[in-house]
Coordinates of C-alpha atoms and ligand atoms in Angstrom, one line a residue:
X1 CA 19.5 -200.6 7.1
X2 CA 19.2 -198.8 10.2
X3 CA 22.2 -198.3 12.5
X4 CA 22.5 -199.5 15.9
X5 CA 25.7 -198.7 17.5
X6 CA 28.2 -196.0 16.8
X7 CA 31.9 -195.4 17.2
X8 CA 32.1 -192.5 19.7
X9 CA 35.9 -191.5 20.4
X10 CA 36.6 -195.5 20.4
X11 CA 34.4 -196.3 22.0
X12 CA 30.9 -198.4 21.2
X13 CA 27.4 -197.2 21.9
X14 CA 24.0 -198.7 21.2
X15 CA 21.5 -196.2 19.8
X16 CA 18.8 -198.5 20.6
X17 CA 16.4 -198.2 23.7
X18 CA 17.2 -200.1 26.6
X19 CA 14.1 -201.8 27.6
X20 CA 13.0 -204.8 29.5
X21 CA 16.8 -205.8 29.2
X22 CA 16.9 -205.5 25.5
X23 CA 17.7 -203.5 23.0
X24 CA 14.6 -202.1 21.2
X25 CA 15.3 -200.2 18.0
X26 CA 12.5 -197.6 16.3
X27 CA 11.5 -197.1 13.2
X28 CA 12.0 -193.4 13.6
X29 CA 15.7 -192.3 14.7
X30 CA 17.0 -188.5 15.5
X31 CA 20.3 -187.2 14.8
X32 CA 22.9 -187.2 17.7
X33 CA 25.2 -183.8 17.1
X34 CA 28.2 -183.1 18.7
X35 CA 28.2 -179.3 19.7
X36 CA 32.4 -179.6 19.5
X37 CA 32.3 -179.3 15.1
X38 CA 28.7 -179.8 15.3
X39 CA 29.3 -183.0 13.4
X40 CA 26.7 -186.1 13.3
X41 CA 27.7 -188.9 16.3
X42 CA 24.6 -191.3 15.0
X43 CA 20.8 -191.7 14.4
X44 CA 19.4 -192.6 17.8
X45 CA 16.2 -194.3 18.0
X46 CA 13.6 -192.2 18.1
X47 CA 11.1 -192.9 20.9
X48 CA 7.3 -192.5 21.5
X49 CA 4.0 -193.6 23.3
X50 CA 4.3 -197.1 22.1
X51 CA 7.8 -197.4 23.9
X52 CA 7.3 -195.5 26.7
X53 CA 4.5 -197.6 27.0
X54 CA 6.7 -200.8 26.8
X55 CA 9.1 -199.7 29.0
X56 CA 6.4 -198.7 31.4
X57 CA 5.2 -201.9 31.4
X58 CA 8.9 -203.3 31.7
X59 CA 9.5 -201.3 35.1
X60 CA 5.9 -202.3 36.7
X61 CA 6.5 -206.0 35.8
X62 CA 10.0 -205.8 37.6
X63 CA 8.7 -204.3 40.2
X64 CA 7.7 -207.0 42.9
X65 CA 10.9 -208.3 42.7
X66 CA 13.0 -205.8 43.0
X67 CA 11.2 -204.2 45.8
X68 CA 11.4 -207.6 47.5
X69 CA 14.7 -208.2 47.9
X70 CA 16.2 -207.6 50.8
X71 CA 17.2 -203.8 51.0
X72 CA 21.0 -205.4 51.7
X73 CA 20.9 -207.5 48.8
X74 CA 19.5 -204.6 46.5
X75 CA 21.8 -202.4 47.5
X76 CA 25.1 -204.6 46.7
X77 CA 23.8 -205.0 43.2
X78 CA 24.1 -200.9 43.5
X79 CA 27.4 -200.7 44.5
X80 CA 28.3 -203.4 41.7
X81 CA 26.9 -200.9 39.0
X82 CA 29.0 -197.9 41.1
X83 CA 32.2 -200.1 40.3
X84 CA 31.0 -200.4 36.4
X85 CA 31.2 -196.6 36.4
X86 CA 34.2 -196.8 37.9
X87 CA 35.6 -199.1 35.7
X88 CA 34.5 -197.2 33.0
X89 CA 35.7 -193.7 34.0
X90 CA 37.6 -192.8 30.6
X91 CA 35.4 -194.4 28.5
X92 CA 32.2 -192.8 29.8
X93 CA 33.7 -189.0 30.1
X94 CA 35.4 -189.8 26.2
X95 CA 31.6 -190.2 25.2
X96 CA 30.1 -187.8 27.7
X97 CA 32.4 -184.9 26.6
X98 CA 32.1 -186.0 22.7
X99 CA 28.2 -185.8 23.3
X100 CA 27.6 -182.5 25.0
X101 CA 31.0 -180.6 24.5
X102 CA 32.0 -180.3 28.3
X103 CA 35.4 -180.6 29.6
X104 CA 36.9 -184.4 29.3
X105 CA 39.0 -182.9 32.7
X106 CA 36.2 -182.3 34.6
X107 CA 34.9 -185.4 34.3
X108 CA 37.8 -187.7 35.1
X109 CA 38.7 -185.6 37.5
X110 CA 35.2 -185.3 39.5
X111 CA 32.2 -185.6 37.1
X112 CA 32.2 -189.5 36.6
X113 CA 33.9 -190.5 40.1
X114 CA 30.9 -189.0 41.3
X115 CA 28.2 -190.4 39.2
X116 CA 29.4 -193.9 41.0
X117 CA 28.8 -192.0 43.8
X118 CA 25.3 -191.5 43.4
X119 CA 25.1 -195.3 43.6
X120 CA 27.5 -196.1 46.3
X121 CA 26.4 -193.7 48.7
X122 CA 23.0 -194.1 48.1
X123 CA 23.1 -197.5 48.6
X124 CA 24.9 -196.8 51.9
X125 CA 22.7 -194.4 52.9
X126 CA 19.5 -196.6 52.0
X127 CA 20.7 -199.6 54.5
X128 CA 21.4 -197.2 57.4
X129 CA 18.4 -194.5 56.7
X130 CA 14.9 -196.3 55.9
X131 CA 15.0 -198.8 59.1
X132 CA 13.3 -195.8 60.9
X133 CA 13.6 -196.5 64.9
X134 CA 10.2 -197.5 65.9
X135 CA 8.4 -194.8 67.9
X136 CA 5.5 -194.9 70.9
X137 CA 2.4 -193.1 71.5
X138 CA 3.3 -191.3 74.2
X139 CA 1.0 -192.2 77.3
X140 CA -1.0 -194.9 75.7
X141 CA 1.8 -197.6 75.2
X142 CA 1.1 -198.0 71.1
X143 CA 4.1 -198.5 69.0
X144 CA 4.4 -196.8 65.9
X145 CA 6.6 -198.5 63.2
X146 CA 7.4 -196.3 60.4
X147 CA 8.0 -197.9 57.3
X148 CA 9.7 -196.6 53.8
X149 CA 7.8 -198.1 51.0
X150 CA 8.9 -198.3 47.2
X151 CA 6.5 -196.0 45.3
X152 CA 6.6 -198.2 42.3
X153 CA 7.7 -196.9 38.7
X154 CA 9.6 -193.8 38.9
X155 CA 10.0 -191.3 35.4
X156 CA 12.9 -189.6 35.0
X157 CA 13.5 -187.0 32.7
X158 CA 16.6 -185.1 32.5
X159 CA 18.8 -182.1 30.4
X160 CA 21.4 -182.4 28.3
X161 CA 24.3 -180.1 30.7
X162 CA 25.4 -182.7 33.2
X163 CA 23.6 -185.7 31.7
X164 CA 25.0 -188.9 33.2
X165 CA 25.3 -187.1 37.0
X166 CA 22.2 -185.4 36.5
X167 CA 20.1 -188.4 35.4
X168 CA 21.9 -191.0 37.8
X169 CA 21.8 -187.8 41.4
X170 CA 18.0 -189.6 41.1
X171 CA 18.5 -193.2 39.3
X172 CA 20.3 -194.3 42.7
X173 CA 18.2 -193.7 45.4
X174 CA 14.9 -194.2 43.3
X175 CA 16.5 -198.1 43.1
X176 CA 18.1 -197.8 46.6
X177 CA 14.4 -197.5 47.5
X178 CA 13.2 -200.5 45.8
X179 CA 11.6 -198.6 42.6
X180 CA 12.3 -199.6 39.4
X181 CA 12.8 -196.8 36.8
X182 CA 12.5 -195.0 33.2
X183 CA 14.6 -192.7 32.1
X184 CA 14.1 -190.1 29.3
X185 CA 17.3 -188.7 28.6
X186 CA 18.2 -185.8 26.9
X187 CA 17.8 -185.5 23.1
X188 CA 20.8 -183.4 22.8
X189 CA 23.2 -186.0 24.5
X190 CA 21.7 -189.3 25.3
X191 CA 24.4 -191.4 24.8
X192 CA 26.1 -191.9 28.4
X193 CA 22.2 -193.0 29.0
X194 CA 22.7 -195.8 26.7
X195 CA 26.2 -196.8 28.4
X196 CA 24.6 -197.0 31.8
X197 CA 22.4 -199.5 30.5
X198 CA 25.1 -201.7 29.4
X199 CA 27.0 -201.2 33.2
X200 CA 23.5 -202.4 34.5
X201 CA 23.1 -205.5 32.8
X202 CA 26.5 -206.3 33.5
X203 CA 25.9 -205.1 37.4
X204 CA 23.3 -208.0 37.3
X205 CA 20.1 -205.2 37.6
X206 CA 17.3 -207.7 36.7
X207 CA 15.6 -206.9 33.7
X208 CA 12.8 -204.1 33.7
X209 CA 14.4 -202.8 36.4
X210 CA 15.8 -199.7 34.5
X211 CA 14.7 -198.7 31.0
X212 CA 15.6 -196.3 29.0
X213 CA 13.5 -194.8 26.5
X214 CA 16.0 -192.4 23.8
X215 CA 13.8 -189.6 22.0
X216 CA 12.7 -185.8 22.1
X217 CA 10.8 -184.2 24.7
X218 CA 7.5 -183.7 23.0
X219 CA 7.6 -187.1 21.6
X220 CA 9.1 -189.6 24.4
X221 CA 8.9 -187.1 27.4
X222 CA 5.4 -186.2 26.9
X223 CA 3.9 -189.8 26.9
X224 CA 6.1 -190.6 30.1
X225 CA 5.2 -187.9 32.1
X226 CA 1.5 -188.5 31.1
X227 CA 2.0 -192.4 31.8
X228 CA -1.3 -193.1 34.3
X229 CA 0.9 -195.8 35.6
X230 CA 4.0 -194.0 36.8
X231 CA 4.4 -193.0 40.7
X232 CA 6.9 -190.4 40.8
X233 CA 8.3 -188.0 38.4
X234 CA 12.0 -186.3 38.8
X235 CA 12.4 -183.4 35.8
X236 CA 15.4 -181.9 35.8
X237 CA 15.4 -179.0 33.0
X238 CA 14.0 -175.7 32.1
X239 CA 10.8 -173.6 33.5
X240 CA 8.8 -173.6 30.5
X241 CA 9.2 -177.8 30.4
X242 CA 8.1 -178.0 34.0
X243 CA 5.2 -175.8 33.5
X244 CA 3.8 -178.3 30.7
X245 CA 4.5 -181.7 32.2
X246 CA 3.1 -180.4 35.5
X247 CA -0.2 -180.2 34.0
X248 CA -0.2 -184.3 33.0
X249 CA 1.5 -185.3 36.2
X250 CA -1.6 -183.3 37.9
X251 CA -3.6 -185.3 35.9
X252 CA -2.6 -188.5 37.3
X253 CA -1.9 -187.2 41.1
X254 CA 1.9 -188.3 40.4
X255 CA 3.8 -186.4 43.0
X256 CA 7.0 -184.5 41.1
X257 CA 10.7 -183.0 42.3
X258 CA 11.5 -180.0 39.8
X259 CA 14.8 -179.1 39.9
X260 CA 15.1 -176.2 37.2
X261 CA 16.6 -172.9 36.5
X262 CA 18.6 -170.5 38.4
X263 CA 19.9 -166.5 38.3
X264 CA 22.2 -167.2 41.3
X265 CA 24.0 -164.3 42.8
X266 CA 27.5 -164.1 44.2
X267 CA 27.7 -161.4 46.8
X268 CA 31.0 -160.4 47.4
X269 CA 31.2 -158.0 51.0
X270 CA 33.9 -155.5 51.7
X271 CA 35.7 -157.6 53.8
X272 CA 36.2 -160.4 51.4
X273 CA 38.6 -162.5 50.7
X274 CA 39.5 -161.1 47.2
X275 CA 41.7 -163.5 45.5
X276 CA 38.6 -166.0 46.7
X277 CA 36.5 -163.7 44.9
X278 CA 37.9 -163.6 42.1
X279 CA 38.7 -167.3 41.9
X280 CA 35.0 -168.3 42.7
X281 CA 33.6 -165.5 40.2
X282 CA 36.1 -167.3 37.2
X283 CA 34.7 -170.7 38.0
X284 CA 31.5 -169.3 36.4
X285 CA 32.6 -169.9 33.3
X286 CA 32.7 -174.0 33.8
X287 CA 30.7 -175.7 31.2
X288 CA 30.7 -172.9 29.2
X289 CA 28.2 -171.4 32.0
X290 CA 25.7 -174.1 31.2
X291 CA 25.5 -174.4 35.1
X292 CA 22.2 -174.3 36.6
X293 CA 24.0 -172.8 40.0
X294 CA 26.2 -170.6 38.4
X295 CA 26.6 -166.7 40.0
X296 CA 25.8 -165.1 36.8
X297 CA 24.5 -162.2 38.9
X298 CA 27.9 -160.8 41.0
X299 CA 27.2 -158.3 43.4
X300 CA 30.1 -156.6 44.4
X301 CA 30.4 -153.9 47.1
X302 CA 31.2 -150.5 45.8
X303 CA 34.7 -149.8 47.7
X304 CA 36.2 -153.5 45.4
X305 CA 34.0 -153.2 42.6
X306 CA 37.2 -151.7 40.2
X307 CA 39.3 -154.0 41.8
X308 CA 37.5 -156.9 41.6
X309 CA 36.0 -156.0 38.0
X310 CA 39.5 -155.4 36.5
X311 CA 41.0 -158.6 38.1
X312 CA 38.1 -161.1 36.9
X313 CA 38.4 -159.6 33.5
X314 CA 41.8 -160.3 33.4
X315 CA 41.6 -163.7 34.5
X316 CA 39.0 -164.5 32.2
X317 CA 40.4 -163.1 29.6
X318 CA 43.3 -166.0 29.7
X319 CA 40.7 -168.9 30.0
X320 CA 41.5 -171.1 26.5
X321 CA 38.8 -171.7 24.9
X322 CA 38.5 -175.1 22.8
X323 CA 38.1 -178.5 22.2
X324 CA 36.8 -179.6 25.5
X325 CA 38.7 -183.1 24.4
X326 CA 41.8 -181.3 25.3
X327 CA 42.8 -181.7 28.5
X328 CA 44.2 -177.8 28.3
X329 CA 40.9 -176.2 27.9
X330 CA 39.2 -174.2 30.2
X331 CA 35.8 -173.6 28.3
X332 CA 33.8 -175.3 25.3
X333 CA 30.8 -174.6 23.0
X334 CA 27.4 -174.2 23.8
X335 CA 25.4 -177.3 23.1
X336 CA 23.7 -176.4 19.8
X337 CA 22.8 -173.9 17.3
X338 CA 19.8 -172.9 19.1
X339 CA 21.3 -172.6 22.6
X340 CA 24.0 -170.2 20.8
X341 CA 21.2 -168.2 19.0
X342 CA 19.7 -168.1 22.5
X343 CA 22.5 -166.6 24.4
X344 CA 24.1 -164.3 21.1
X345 CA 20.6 -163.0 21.3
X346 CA 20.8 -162.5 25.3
X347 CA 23.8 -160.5 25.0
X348 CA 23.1 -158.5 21.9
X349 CA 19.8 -157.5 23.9
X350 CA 21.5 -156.6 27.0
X351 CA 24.3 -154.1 25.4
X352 CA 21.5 -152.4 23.4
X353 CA 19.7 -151.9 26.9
X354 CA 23.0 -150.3 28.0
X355 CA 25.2 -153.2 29.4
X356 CA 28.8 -152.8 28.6
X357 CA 31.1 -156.1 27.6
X358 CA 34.5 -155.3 29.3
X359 CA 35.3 -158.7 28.1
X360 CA 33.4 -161.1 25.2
X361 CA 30.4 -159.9 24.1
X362 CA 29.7 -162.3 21.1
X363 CA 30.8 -165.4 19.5
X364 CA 34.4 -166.4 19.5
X365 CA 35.2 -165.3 15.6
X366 CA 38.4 -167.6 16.1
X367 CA 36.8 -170.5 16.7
X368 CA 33.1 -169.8 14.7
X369 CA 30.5 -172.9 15.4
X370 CA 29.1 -172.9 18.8
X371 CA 32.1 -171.3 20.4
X372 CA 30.5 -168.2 22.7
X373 CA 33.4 -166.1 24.3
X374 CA 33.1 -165.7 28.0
X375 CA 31.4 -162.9 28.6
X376 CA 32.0 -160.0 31.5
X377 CA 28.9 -157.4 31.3
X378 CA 28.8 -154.1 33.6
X379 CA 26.1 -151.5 33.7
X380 CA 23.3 -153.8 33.2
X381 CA 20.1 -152.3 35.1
X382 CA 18.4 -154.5 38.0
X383 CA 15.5 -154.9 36.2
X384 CA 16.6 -155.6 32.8
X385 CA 16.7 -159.4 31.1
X386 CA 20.0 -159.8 31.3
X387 CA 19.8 -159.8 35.0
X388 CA 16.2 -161.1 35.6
X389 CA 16.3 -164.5 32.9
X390 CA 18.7 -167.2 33.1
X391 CA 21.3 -167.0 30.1
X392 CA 22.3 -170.6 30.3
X393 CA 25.9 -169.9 29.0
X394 CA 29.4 -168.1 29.6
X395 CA 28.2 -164.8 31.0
X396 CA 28.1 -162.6 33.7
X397 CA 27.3 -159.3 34.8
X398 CA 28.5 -157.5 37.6
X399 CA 26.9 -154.9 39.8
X400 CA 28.2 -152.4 42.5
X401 CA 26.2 -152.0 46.5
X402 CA 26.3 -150.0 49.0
X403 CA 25.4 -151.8 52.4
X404 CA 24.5 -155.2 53.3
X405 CA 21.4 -155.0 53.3
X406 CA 20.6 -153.8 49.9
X407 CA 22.8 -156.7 48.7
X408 CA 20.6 -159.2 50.3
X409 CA 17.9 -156.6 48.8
X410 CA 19.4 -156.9 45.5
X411 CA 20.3 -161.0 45.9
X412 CA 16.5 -161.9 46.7
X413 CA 14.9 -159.8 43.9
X414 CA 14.3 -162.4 41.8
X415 CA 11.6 -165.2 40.8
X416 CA 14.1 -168.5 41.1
X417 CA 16.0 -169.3 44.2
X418 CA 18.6 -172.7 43.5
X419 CA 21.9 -170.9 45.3
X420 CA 23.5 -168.2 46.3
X421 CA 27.3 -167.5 47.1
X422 CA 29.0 -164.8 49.8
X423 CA 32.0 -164.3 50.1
X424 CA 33.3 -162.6 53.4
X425 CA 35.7 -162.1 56.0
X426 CA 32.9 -161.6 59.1
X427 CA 31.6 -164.7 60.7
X428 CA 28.6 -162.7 62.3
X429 CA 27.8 -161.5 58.5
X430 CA 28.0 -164.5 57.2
X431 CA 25.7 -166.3 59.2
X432 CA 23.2 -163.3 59.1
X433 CA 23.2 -162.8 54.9
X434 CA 23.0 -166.6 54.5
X435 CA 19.7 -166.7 57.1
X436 CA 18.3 -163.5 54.7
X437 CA 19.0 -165.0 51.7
X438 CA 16.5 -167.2 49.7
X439 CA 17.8 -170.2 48.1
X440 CA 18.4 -173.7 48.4
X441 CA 21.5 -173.7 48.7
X442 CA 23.8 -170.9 49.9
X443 CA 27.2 -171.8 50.1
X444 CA 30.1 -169.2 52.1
X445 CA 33.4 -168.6 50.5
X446 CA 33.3 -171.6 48.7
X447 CA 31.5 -172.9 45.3
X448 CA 29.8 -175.9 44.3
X449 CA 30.6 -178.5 47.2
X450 CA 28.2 -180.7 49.1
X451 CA 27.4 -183.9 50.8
X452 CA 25.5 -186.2 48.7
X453 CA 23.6 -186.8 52.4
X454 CA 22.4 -183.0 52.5
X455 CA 19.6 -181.6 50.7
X456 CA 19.6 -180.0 47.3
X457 CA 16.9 -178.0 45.4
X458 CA 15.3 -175.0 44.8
X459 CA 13.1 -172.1 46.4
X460 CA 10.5 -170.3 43.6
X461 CA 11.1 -170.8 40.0
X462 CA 13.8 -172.9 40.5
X463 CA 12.0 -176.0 41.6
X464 CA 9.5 -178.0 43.7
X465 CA 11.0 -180.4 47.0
X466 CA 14.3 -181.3 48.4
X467 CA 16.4 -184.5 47.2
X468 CA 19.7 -185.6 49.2
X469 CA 19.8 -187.9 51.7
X470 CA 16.8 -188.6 53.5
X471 CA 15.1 -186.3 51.4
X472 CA 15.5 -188.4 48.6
X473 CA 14.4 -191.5 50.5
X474 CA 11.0 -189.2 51.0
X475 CA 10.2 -188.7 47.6
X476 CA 11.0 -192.1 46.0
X477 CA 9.1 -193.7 49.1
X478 CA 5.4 -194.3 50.4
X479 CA 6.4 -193.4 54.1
X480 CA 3.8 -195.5 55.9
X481 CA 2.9 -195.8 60.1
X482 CA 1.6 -198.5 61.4
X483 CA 0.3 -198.5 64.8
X484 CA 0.1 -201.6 66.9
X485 CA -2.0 -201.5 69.9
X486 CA -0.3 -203.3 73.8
X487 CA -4.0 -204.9 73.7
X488 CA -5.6 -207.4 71.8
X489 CA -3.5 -209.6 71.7
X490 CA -4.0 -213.8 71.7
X491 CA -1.7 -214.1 74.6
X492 CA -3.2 -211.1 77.0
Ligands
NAD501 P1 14.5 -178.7 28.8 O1 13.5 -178.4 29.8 O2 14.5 -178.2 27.5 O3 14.7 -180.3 28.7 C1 14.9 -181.1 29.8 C2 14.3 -182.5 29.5 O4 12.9 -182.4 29.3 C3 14.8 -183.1 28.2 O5 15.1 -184.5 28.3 C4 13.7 -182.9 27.2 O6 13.6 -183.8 26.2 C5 12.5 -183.0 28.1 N1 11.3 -182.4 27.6 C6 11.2 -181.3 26.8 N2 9.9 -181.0 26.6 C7 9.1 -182.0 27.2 C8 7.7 -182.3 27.4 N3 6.8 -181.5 26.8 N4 7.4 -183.3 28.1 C9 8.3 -184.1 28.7 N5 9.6 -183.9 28.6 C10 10.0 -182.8 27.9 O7 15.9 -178.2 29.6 P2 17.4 -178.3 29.0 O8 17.6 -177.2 28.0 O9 17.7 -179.7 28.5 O10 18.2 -178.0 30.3 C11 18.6 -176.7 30.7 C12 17.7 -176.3 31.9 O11 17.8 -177.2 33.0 C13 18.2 -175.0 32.5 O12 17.1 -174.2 32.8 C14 18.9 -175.4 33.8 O13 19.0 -174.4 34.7 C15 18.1 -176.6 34.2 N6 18.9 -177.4 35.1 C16 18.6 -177.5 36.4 C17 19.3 -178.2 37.3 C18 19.0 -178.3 38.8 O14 19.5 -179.2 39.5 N7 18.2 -177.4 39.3 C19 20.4 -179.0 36.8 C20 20.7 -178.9 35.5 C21 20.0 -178.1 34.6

């Protein structure tokens, strides 16, 4: 007999698809591994064409109605699934944390408040942004009403390091909008996926509306983002993914929002703030640097670079490493065997290049399984791997300038562009580095804040469009103008 739900940290889960408002089971499941002991959570139903199919057909069926209602009315029901989340704050970040191994703290704290977020705000932002003022001609008397029409069935597909905020930053606004959605969640944790369903139903989402469709990328991602009957497709996740499901969303003329990779620097100027510095360069090692903004590439100007060097070692050096159930813990595990081959591999390529661990440099022989210690790398040459590929965990390197404008120099010399940090002391500097520099975001002595009403995405390698905001309301809508004549009228 095949099981359907699991016990996760008390908490029950349904390993079944959500689709069409029901569950839907497989014959095929996958294992669910916890990267904390690397223990088994469950068998999660294992997805493929014939689902993605169903659920396909789910979304386009719920459609009409959905994008019907009036934008007031849909967006209540949103803010009745943001007070789910909230309701369900420590069961979710329990489960989340269980799932993927990232700090239960960080979400209580700020993860899961703002996951409700995505839905309140979006629903907020969808009654007061897509009635667009109507617009004239000019000279010729026409009015021009500018519409923002639901695309239709949007495809979601999203990684495993922020999974609930990652997949629901494009859930809300997609339904704000009047879509109705499928969501491929991560193989590696899909189970916060699965509770969102349930926080749905009980939200009152009609049924069809959102689907979720559990199973690997090459089996349930591939189908969906080949799906001739989707209209939009959001990827979150890696380079390589995005250069393969680009090729079936081509097929179909589906447009796409990437948001991928990143090999962010943090440019630290003379004149900085060093205590900032120092505190911002720490905060690298969140998530166990599974962070698709982190500053892995720090840039440090030559009269601060000992300084600054010595004091970030130090500081990292008394991060406690654990159980990310522990509210104590400062960093986890990386999320499986193959992510920690990945990065142990990184590292041991970079010191035989030259680099030089002045803290870390291997697995944390304490802990063993998936523990990685942070990492502090120096000497690393500009165009080696280390400082050219994303290492999507706990490390760092850190590189000494000379002037201004070889840091920017430096900063820019690479293929992705997400985000970029500066710390400094000089107005006038800041405004000019963070003109020069080429990112998405660039963010001055401060880390990982913003408005979800602003725009967010990448320049290069690290992805394709904008969402936020407005920006959001452009991709998951068919903007349309209509143009009404003054003449022609039956009562002229
Ligand atoms: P990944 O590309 O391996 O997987 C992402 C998703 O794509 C998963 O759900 C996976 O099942 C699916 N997938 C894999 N192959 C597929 C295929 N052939 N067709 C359709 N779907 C497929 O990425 P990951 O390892 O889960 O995530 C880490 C990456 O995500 C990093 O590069 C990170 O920088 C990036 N990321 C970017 C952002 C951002 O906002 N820019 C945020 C978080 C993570």
């Amino acid at each position: 007999m095949q099981q359907h739900t699991a016990e996760v940290e008390g908490v029950r889960v349904d390993l079944r698809h959500w689709i069409g408002g029901e569950r839907v089971a497989s014959e095929r499941t996958f294992a669910d591994i916890s990267p904390i002991d690397e223990t088994e959570l469950g068998q999660v139903a294992a997805g493929g064409a014939a689902e993605v199919d169903a659920a396909v057909a789910a979304a386009r069926a719920a459609f009409p109605a959905w994008a019907g209602l009036p934008v007031s009315e849909r967006c209540d029901i949103l803010r009745r699934v943001a007070d789910g989340i909230e309701a369900r704050i420590e069961d979710l970040s329990l489960v989340e944390t269980r799932d993927n191994g990232s700090l239960i703290r960080s979400h209580r704290r700020g993860v899961m408040p703002r996951v409700a977020m995505n839905f309140r705000a979006f629903a907020d932002f969808a009654e007061k942004q897509l009635g667009h003022p109507d617009m004239e001609v000019p000279g010729r008397g026409h009015r021009e009403r500018i519409t923002y029409d639901p695309a239709g069935v949007v495809a979601i597909i999203t990684p495993w390091n922020a999974p609930l905020m990652l997949a629901t930053w494009r859930i809300g606004p997609a339904l704000a909008a009047g879509n109705t959605v499928v969501v491929k969640p991560p193989e590696w944790a899909p189970l916060t996926a699965s509770l969102l369903a349930d926080i749905m139903a009980e939200a009152g989402v009609p049924a069809g509306v959102f689907n979720v469709v559990q199973g690997t990328g090459a089996e349930a991602g591939a189908p969906l983002t080949a799906h001739p009957d989707i209209n939009r497709l959001a990827f979150t996740g890696s380079v390589p993914t995005a250069g393969v499901i680009s090729k079936a969303a081509a097929e179909n003329i589906v447009p796409l929002s990437y948001e991928l990779g990143g090999k962010s620097p943090l440019v630290v100027f003379e004149d900085a703030d060093l205590d900032l510095a120092v505190e911002i360069a720490v905060e690298q090692f969140d998530n166990a640097g599974q962070v698709c903004l982190k500053a892995a590439r720090m840039l440090v100007h030559s009269s601060l670079v000992d300084e600054f060097t010595e004091r970030v070692v130090a500081k990292a050096a008394t991060l406690r490493q654990g159980d990310p159930r522990d509210a104590e813990t400062d960093v986890s595990a990386l999320i499986s065997r193959r992510a920690f081959e990945q990065v142990s591999g990184f590292v041991e390529r970079a010191i035989a290049d030259g680099a030089r661990p002045l803290l870390g440099g291997g697995p944390n022989a304490d802990l063993g399984g998936l523990y990685f210690s942070p990492t502090v790398l120096v000497d690393a040459a500009l165009d080696s791997e280390v400082m050219t590929e994303e290492v999507f965990g706990p490390v760092v390197t850190i590189t000494p300038f000379e002037t201004e404008e070889e840091a920017v120099r430096i900063a820019n010399d690479t293929r992705f562009g997400l985000a970029a940090t500066l710390v400094t002391g000089d107005r006038d500097r800041a405004e000019r580095v963070s003109s020069a520099l080429n990112a998405g975001t660039v963010w001055v002595n401060c880390f990982f804040v913003r408005d979800l009403e602003a725009p967010f995405g990448g320049n290069g390698r690290s992805g394709i469009g904008r969402e936020g905001g407005i920006w959001s309301f452009d991709f998951y809508t068919d903007i349309k103008n209509s143009v009404f004549s003054p003449t022609g009228w039956k009562e002229d």
